[in-house]
mmCIF file of C-alpha atoms and ligand atoms in Angstrom:
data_model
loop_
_atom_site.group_PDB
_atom_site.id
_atom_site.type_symbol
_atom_site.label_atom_id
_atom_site.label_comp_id
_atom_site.label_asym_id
_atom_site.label_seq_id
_atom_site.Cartn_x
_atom_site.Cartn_y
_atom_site.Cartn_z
ATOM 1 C CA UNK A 115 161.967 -85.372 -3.864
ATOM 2 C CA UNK A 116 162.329 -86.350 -0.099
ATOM 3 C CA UNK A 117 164.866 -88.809 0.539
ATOM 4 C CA UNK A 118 163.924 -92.542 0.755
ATOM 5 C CA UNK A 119 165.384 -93.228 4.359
ATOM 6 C CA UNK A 120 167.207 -96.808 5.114
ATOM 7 C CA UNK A 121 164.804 -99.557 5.678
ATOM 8 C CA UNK A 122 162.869 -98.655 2.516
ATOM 9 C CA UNK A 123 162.134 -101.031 -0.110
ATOM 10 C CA UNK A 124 164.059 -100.953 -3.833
ATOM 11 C CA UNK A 125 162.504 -102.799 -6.634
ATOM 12 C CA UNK A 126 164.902 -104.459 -9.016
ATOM 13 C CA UNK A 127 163.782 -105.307 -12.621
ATOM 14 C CA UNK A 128 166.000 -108.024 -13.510
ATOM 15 C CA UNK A 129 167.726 -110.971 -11.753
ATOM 16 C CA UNK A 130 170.993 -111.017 -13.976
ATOM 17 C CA UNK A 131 174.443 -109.704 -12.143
ATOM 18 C CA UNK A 132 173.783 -106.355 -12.390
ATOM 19 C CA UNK A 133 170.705 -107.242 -10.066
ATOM 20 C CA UNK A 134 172.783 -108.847 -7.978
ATOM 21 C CA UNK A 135 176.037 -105.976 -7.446
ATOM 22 C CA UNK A 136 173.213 -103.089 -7.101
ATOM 23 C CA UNK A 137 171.402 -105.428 -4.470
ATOM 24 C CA UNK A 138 174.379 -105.945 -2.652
ATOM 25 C CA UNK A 139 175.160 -102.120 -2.888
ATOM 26 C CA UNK A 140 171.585 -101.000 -1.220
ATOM 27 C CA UNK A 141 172.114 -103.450 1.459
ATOM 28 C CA UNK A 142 175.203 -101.788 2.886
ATOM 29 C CA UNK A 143 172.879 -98.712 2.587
ATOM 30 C CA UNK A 144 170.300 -99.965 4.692
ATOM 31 C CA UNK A 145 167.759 -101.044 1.939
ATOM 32 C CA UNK A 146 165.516 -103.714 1.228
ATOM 33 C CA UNK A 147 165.553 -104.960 -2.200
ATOM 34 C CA UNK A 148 162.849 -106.941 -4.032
ATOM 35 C CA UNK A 149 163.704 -108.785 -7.537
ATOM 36 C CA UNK A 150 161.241 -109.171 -10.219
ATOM 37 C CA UNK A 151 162.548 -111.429 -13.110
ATOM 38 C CA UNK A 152 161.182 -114.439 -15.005
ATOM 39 C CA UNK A 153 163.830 -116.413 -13.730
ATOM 40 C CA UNK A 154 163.586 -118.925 -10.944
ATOM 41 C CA UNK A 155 166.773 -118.802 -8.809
ATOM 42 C CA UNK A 156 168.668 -115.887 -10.402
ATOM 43 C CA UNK A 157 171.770 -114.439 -9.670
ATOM 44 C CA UNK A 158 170.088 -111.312 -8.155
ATOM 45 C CA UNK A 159 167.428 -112.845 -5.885
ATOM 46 C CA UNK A 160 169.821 -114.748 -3.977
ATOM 47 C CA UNK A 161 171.308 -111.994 -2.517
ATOM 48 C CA UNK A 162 168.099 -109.906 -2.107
ATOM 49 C CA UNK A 163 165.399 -109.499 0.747
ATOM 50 C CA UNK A 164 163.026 -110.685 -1.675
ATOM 51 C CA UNK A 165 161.986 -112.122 -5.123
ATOM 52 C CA UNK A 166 159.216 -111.990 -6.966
ATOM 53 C CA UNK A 167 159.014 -114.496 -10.355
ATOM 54 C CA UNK A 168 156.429 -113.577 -13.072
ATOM 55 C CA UNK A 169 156.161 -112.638 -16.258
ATOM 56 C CA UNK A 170 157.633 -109.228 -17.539
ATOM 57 C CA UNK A 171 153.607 -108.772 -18.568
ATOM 58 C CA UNK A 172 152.051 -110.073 -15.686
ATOM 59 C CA UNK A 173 150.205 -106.705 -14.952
ATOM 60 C CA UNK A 174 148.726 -108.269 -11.686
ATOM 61 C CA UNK A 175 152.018 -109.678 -10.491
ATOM 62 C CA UNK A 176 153.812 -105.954 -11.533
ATOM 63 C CA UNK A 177 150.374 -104.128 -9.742
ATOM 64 C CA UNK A 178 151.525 -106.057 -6.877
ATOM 65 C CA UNK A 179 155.348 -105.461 -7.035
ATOM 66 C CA UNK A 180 154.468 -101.835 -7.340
ATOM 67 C CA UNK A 181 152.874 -101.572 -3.989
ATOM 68 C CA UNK A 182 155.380 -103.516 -2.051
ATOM 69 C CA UNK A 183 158.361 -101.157 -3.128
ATOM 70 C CA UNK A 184 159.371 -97.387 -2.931
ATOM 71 C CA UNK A 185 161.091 -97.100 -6.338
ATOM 72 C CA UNK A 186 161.483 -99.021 -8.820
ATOM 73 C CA UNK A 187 164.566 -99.661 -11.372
ATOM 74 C CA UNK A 188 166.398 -101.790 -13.745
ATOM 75 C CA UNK A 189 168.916 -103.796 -14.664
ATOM 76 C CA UNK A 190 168.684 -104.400 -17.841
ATOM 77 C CA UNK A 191 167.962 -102.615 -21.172
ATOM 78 C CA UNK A 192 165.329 -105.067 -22.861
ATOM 79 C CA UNK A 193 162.344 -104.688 -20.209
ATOM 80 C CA UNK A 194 158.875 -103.909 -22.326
ATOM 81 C CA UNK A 195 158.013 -100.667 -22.439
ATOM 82 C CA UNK A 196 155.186 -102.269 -21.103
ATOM 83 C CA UNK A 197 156.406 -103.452 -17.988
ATOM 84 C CA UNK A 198 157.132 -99.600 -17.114
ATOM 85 C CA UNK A 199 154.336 -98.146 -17.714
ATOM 86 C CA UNK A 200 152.327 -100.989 -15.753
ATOM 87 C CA UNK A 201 154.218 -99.646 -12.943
ATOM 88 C CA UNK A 202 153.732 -96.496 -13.153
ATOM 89 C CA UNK A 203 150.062 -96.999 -13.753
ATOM 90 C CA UNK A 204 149.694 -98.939 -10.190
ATOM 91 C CA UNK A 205 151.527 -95.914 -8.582
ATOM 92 C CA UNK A 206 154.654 -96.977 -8.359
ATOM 93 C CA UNK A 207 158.189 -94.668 -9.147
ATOM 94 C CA UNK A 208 160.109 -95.749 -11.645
ATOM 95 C CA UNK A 209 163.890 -94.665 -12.011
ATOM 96 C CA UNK A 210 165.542 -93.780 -14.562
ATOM 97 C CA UNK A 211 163.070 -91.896 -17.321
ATOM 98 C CA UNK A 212 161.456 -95.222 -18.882
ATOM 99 C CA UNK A 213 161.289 -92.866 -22.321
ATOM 100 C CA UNK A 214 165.488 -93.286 -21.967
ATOM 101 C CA UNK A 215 165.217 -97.146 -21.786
ATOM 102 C CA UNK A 216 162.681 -97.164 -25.028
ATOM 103 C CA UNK A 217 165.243 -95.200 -27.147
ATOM 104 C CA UNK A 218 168.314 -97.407 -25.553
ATOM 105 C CA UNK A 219 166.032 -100.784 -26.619
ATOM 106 C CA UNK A 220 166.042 -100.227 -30.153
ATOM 107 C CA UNK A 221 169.415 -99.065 -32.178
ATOM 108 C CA UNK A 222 167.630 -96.765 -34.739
ATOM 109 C CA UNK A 223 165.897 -94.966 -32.624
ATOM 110 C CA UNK A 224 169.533 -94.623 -30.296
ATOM 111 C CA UNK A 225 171.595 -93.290 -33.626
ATOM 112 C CA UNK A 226 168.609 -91.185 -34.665
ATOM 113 C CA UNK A 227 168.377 -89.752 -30.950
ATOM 114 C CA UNK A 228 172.654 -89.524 -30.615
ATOM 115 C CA UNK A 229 172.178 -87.597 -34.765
ATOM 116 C CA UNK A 230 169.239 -84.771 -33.046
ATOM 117 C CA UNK A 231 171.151 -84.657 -30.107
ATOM 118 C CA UNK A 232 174.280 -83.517 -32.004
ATOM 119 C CA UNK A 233 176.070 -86.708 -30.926
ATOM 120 C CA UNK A 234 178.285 -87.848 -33.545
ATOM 121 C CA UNK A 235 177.104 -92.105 -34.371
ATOM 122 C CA UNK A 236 178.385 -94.046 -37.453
ATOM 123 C CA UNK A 237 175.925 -93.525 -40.815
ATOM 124 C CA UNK A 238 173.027 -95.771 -40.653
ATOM 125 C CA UNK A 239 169.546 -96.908 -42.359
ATOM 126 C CA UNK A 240 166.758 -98.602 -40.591
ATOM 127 C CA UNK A 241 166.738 -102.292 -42.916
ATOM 128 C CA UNK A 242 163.272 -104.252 -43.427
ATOM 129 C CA UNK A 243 164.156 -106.349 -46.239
ATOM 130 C CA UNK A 244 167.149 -107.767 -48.375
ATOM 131 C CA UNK A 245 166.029 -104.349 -50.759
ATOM 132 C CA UNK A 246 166.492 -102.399 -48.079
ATOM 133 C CA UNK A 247 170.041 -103.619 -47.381
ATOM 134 C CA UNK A 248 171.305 -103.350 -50.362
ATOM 135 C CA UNK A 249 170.199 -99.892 -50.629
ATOM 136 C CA UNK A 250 171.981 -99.042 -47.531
ATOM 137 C CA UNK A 251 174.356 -100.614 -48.758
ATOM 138 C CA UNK A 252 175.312 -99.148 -51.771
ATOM 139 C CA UNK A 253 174.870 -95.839 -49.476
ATOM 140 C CA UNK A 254 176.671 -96.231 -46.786
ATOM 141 C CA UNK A 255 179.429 -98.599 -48.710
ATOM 142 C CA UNK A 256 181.337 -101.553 -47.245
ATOM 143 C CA UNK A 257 182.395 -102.328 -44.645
ATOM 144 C CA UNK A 258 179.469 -102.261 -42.911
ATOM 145 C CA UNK A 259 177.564 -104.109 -39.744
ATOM 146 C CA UNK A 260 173.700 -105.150 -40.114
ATOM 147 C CA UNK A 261 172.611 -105.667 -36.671
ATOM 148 C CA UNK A 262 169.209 -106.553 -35.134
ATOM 149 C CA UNK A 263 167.300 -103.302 -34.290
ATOM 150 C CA UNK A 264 166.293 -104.532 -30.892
ATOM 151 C CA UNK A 265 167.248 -107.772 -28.615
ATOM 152 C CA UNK A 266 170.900 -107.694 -29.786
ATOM 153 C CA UNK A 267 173.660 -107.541 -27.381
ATOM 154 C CA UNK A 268 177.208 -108.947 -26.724
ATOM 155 C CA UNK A 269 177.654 -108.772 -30.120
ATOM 156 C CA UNK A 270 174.658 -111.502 -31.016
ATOM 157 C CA UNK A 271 172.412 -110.313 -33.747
ATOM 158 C CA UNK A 272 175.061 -108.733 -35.607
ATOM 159 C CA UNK A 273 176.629 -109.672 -39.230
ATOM 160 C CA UNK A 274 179.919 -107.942 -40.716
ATOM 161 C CA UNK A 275 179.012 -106.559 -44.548
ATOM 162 C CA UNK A 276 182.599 -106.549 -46.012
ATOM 163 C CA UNK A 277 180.910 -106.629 -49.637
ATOM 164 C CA UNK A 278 177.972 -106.486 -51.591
ATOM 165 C CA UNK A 279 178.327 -110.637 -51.861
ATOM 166 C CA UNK A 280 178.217 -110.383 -48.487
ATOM 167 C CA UNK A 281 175.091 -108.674 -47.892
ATOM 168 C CA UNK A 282 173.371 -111.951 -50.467
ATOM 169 C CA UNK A 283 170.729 -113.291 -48.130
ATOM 170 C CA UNK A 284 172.131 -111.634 -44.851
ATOM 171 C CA UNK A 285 168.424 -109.858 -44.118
ATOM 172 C CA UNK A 286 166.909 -113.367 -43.944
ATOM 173 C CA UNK A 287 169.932 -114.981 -41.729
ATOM 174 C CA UNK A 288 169.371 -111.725 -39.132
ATOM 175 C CA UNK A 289 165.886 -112.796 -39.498
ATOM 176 C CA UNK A 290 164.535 -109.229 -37.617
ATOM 177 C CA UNK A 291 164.303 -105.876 -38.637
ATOM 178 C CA UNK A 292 167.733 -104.149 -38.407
ATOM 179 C CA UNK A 293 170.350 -101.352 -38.843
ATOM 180 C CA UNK A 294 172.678 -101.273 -41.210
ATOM 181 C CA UNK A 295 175.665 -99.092 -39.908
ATOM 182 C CA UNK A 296 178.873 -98.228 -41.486
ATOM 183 C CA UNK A 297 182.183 -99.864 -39.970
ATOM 184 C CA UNK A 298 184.189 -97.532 -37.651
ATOM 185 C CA UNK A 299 187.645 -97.785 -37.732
ATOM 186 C CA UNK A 300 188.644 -96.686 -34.588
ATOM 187 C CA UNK A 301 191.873 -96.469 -32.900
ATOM 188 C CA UNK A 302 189.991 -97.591 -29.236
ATOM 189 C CA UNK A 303 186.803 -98.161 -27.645
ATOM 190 C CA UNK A 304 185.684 -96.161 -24.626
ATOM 191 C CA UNK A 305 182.963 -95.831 -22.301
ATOM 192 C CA UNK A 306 182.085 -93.172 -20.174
ATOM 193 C CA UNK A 307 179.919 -93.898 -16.458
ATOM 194 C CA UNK A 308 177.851 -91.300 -15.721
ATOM 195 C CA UNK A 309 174.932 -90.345 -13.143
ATOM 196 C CA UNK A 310 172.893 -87.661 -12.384
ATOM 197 C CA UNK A 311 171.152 -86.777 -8.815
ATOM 198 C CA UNK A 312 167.424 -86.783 -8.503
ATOM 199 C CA UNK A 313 168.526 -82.805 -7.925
ATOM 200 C CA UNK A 314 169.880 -82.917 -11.087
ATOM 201 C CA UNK A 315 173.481 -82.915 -9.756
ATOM 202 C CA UNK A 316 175.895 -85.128 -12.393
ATOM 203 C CA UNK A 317 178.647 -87.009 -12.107
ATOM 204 C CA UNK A 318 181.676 -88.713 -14.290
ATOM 205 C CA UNK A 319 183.690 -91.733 -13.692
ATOM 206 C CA UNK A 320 186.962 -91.348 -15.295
ATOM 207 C CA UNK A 321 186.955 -92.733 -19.120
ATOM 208 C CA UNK A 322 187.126 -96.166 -19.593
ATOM 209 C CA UNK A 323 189.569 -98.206 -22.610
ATOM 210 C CA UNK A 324 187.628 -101.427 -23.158
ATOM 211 C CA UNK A 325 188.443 -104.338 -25.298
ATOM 212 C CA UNK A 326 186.077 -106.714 -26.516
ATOM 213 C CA UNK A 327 186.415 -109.784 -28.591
ATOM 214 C CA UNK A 328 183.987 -111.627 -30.026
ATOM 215 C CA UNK A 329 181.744 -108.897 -29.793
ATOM 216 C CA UNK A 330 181.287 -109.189 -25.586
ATOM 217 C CA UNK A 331 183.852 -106.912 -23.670
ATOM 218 C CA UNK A 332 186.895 -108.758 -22.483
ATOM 219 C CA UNK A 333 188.900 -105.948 -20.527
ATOM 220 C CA UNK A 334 188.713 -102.481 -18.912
ATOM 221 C CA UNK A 335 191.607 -100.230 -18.124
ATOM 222 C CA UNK A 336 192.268 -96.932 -16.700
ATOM 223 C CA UNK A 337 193.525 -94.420 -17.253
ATOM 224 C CA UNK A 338 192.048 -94.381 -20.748
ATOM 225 C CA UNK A 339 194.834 -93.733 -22.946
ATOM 226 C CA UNK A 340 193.296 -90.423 -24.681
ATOM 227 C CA UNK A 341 193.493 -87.156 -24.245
ATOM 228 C CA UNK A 342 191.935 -84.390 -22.292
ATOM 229 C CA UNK A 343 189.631 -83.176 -25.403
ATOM 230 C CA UNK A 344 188.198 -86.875 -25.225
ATOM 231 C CA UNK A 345 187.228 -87.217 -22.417
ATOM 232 C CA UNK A 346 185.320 -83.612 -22.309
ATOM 233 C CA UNK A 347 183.915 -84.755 -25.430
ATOM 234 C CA UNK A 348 182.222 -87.699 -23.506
ATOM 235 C CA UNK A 349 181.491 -85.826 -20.401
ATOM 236 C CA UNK A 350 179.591 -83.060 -22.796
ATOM 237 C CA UNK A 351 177.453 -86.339 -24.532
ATOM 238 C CA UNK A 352 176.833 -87.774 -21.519
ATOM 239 C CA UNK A 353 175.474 -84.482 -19.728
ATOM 240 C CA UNK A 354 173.224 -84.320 -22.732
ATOM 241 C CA UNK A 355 171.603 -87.305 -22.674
ATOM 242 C CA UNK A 356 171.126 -87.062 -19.009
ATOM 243 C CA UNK A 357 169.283 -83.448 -19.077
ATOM 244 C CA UNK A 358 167.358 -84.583 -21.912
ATOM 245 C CA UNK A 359 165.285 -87.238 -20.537
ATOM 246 C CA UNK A 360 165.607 -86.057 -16.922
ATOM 247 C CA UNK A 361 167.440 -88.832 -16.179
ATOM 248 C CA UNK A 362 167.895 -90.197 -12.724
ATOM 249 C CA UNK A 363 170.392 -92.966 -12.030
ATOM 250 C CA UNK A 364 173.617 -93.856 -14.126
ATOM 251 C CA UNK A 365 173.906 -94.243 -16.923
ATOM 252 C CA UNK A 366 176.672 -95.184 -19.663
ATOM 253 C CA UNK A 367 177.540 -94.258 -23.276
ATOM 254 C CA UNK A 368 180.148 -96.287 -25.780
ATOM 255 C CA UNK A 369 181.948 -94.901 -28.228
ATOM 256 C CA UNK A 370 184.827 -95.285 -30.808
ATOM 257 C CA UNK A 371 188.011 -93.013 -30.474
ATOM 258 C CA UNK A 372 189.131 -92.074 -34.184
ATOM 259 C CA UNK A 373 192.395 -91.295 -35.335
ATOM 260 C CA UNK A 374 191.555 -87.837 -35.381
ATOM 261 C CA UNK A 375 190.754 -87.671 -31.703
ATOM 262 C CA UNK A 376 186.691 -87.194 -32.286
ATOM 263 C CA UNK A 377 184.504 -89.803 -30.611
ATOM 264 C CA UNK A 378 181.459 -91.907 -32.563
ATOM 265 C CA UNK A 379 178.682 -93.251 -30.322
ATOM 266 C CA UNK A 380 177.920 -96.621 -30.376
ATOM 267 C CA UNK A 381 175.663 -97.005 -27.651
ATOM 268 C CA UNK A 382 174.337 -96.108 -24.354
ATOM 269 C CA UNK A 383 173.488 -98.427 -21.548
ATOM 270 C CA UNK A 384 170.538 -96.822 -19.642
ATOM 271 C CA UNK A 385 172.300 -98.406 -16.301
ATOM 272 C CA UNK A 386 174.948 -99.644 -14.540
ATOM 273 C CA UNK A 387 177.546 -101.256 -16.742
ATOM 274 C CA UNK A 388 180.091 -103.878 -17.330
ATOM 275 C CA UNK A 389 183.038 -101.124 -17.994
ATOM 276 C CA UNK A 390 182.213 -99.501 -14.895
ATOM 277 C CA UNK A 391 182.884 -102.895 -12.285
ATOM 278 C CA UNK A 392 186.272 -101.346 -11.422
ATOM 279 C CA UNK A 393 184.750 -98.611 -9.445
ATOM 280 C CA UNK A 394 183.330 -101.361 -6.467
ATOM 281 C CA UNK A 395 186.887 -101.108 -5.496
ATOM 282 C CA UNK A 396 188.615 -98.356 -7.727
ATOM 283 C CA UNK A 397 186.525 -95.399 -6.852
ATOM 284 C CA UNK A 398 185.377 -93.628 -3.697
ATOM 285 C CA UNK A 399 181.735 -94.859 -4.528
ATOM 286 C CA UNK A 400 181.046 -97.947 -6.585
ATOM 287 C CA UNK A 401 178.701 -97.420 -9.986
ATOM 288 C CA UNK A 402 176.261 -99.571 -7.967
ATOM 289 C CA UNK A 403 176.160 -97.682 -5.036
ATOM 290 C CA UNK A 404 175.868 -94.313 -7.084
ATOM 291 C CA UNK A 405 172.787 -95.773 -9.199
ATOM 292 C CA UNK A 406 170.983 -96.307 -5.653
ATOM 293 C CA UNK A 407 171.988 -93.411 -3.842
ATOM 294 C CA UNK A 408 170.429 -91.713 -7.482
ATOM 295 C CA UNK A 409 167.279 -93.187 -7.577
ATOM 296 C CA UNK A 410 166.480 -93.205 -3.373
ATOM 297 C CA UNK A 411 167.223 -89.216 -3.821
ATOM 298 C CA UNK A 412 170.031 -89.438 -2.125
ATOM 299 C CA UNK A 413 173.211 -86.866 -2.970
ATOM 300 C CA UNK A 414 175.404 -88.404 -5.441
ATOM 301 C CA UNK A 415 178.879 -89.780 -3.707
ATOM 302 C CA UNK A 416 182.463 -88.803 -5.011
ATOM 303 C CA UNK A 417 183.332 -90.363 -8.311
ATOM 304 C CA UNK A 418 187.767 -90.375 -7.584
ATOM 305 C CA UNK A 419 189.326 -92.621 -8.770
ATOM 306 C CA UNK A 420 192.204 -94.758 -6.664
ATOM 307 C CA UNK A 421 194.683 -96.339 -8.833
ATOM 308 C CA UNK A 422 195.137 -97.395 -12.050
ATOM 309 C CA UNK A 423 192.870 -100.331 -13.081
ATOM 310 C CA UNK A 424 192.611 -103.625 -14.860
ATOM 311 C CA UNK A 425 189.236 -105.320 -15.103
ATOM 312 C CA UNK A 426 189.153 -108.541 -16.983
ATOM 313 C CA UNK A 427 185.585 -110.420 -17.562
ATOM 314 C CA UNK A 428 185.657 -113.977 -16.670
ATOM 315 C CA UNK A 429 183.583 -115.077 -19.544
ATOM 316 C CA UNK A 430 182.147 -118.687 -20.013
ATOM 317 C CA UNK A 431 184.938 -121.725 -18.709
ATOM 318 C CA UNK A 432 187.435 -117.891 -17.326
ATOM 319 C CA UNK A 433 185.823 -118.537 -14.370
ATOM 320 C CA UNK A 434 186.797 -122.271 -13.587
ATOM 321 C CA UNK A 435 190.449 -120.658 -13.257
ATOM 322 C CA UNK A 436 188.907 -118.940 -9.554
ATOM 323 C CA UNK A 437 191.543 -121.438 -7.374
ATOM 324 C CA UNK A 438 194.491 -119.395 -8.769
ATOM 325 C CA UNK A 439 192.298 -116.177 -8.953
ATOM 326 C CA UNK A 440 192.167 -116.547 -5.150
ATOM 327 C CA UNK A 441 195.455 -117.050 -4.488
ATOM 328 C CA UNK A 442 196.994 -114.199 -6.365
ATOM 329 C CA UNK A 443 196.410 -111.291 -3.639
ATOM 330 C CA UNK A 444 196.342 -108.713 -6.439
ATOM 331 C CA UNK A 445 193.213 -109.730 -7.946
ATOM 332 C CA UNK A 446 189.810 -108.608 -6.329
ATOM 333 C CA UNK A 447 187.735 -111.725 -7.654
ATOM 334 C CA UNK A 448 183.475 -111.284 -8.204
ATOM 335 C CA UNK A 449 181.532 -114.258 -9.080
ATOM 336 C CA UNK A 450 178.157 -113.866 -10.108
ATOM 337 C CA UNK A 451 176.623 -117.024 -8.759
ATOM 338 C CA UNK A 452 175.577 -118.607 -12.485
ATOM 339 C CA UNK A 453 174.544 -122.442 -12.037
ATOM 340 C CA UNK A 454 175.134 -123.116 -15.410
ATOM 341 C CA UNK A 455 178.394 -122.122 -17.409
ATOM 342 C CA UNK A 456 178.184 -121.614 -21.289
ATOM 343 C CA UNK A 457 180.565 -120.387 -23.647
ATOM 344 C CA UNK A 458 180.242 -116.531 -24.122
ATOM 345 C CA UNK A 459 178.326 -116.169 -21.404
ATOM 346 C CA UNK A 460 179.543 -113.729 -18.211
ATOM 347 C CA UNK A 461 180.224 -115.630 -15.424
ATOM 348 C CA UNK A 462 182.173 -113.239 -13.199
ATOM 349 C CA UNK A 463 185.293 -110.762 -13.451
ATOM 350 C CA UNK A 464 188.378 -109.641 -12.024
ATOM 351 C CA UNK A 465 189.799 -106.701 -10.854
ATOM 352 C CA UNK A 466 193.146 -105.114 -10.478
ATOM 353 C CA UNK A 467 194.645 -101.941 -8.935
ATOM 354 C CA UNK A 468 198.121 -100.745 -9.004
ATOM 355 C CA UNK A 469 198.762 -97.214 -6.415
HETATM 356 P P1 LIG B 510 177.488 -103.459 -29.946
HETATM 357 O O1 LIG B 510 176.770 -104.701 -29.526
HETATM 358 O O2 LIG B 510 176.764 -102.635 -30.944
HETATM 359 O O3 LIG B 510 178.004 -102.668 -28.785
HETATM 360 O O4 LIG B 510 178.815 -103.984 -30.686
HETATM 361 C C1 LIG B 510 179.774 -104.763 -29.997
HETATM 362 C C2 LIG B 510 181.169 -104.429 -30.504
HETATM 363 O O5 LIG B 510 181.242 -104.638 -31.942
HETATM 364 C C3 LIG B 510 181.570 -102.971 -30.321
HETATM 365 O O6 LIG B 510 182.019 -102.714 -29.024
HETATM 366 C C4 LIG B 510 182.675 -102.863 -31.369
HETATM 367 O O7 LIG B 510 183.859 -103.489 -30.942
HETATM 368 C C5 LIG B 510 182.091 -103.652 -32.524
HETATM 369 N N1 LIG B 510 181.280 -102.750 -33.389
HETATM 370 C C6 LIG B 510 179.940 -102.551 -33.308
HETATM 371 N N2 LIG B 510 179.534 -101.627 -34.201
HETATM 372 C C7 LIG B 510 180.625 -101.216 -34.878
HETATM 373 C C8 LIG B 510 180.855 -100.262 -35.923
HETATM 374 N N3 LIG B 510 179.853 -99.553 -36.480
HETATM 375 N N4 LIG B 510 182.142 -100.096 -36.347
HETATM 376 C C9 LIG B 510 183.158 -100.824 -35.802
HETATM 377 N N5 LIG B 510 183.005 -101.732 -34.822
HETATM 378 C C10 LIG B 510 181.756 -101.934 -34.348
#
């Protein structure tokens, strides 16, 4: 693939933060970037050349997107299948694999990928009724998580089994078709950031430890505090899901650490992710700017790592705390821009390195 040169246009799927820190990324690199999202005045399009607000199914307003951009990506997980292959139909390029975001938008079809891949993921059974569940159930045992098969995220859709009284009517409360998966208990969560070149070069981030709560991730720290096994154990995941579906752009897998030092997959991110906002000022080349220099065919920039790192999410009211953030000259402070604040919701994070 030739290079695209500066001055060319990127096309952003998405208006959401992630829109907004990859945006801000191709600017220093000399692109253009053009936002498509149903949202009026997002987060994203107010730091972008342009904006374009339609439906994700708008096939005229996506013909015409397609022709006013180089390359196309995206910035978040849930866009229709639909969307992409709309896109591709009018011509344009669209980065990464959209095969890689179908698998990533529905959890049984992730676990059953992560189980043929050779990826270890907790046990599991697809759920399409209260018989169903308490099939599983009996199964897989307790404790156990029914979540949503698709749409869930930040821990929404998802319902803790700790018993089979538990599981009484919990089909109908998820009120979708789900997974039920068995309960991991692991000794920490960790996430790896990965990428791989449209020349098929890859690249690792150092491992990251996060902590959520509630379900939504509430810190990041590095170094990870596992061993060397670990980490190759994510690096050799990560590599395979990357090959697999050709993937270009970066991409990011979750898993659980067990006692026993083997890692379960939870997830992977087919894109830029929260875990990985250290690296705008921890690592030689941000997440952000690695994901464009991917997809404009661009070599893939050095992944080191800086210092040792704190990221903490400034989640719903957090963020009203930015006079003090600002004032404390070890904290690199990002705010996303949100009009509105709501509880749970990710309003902007912080960022901490000690040399
Ligand atoms: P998810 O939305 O699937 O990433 O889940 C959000 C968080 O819930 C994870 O990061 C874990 O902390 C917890 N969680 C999800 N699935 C499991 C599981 N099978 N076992 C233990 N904890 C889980």
């Amino acid at each position: 693939m030739i290079a695209l040169a500066p001055g060319g246009t990127i096309g952003i799927l998405g208006g959401g933060q992630l829109g907004r820190m990859l945006s801000i990324a191709a600017a220093q690199l000399g692109f253009d970037v053009a936002i498509f999202t149903d949202e009026p005045d997002s987060p994203a399009s107010r730091v972008s050349a342009r904006t374009m607000v339609a439906n994700y199914l708008d096939h005229a307003a996506l013909a015409d997107f397609a022709r006013r951009v180089d390359v196309v990506t995206t910035e978040f997980e849930n866009v229709p299948a639909e969307t992409a292959q709309a896109l591709i139909d009018a011509g344009a390029r669209v980065a990464p694999n959209p095969h890689a975001l179908a698998v990533a938008q529905d959890r049984f079809d992730e676990k059953s990928y992560f189980a043929s891949a050779g990826i270890a993921a907790p046990p599991f059974r697809a759920v399409a009724s209260q018989g169903e569940l308490d099939a599983a159930l009996a199964e897989i045992g307790a404790p156990a998580i029914l979540k949503t098969r698709r749409l869930g995220y930040d821990g929404r859709g998802q319902i803790r089994i700790d018993s089979a009284d538990d599981a009484r009517g919990a089909y109908a409360k998820l009120g979708a078709p789900g997974i039920l998966e068995g309960f991991c208990a692991f000794e920490c969560e960790v996430s790896i950031i990965a990428a791989r070149g449209a020349d098929g070069a890859v690249a690792f981030y150092d491992l990251n430890e996060n902590e959520h709560k509630g379900g939504i991730l509430s810190r990041t720290t590095l170094p990870a505090r596992v061993s060397a096994d670990v980490e190759a154990q994510a690096q050799d995941a990560a590599r395979r899901v990357l090959e697999a579906f050709d993937y270009v752009g970066v991409l990011t897998i979750e898993f659980f650490v067990m006692a026993d030092g083997s890692l379960i997959a939870n997830e992977m991110a087919p894109r830029v992710h929260n875990s990985g906002h250290w690296t705008v000022e921890g690592a030689l080349t941000s997440q952000f700017e690695q994901h464009i220099r991917a997809i404009a065919g661009w070599p893939l920039g050095p992944t080191t790592r800086a210092a040792s790192i704190e990221m903490v999410n400034l989640i719903g009211a957090d963020a009203g705390a930015w006079p003090a953030l600002a004032a404390d000259p070890d904290a690199r402070v990002h705010l996303y821009g949100k009009r509105n604040t709501r509880a749970g919701r990710k309003m902007g994070h912080v960022t901490k390195l000690k040399y």
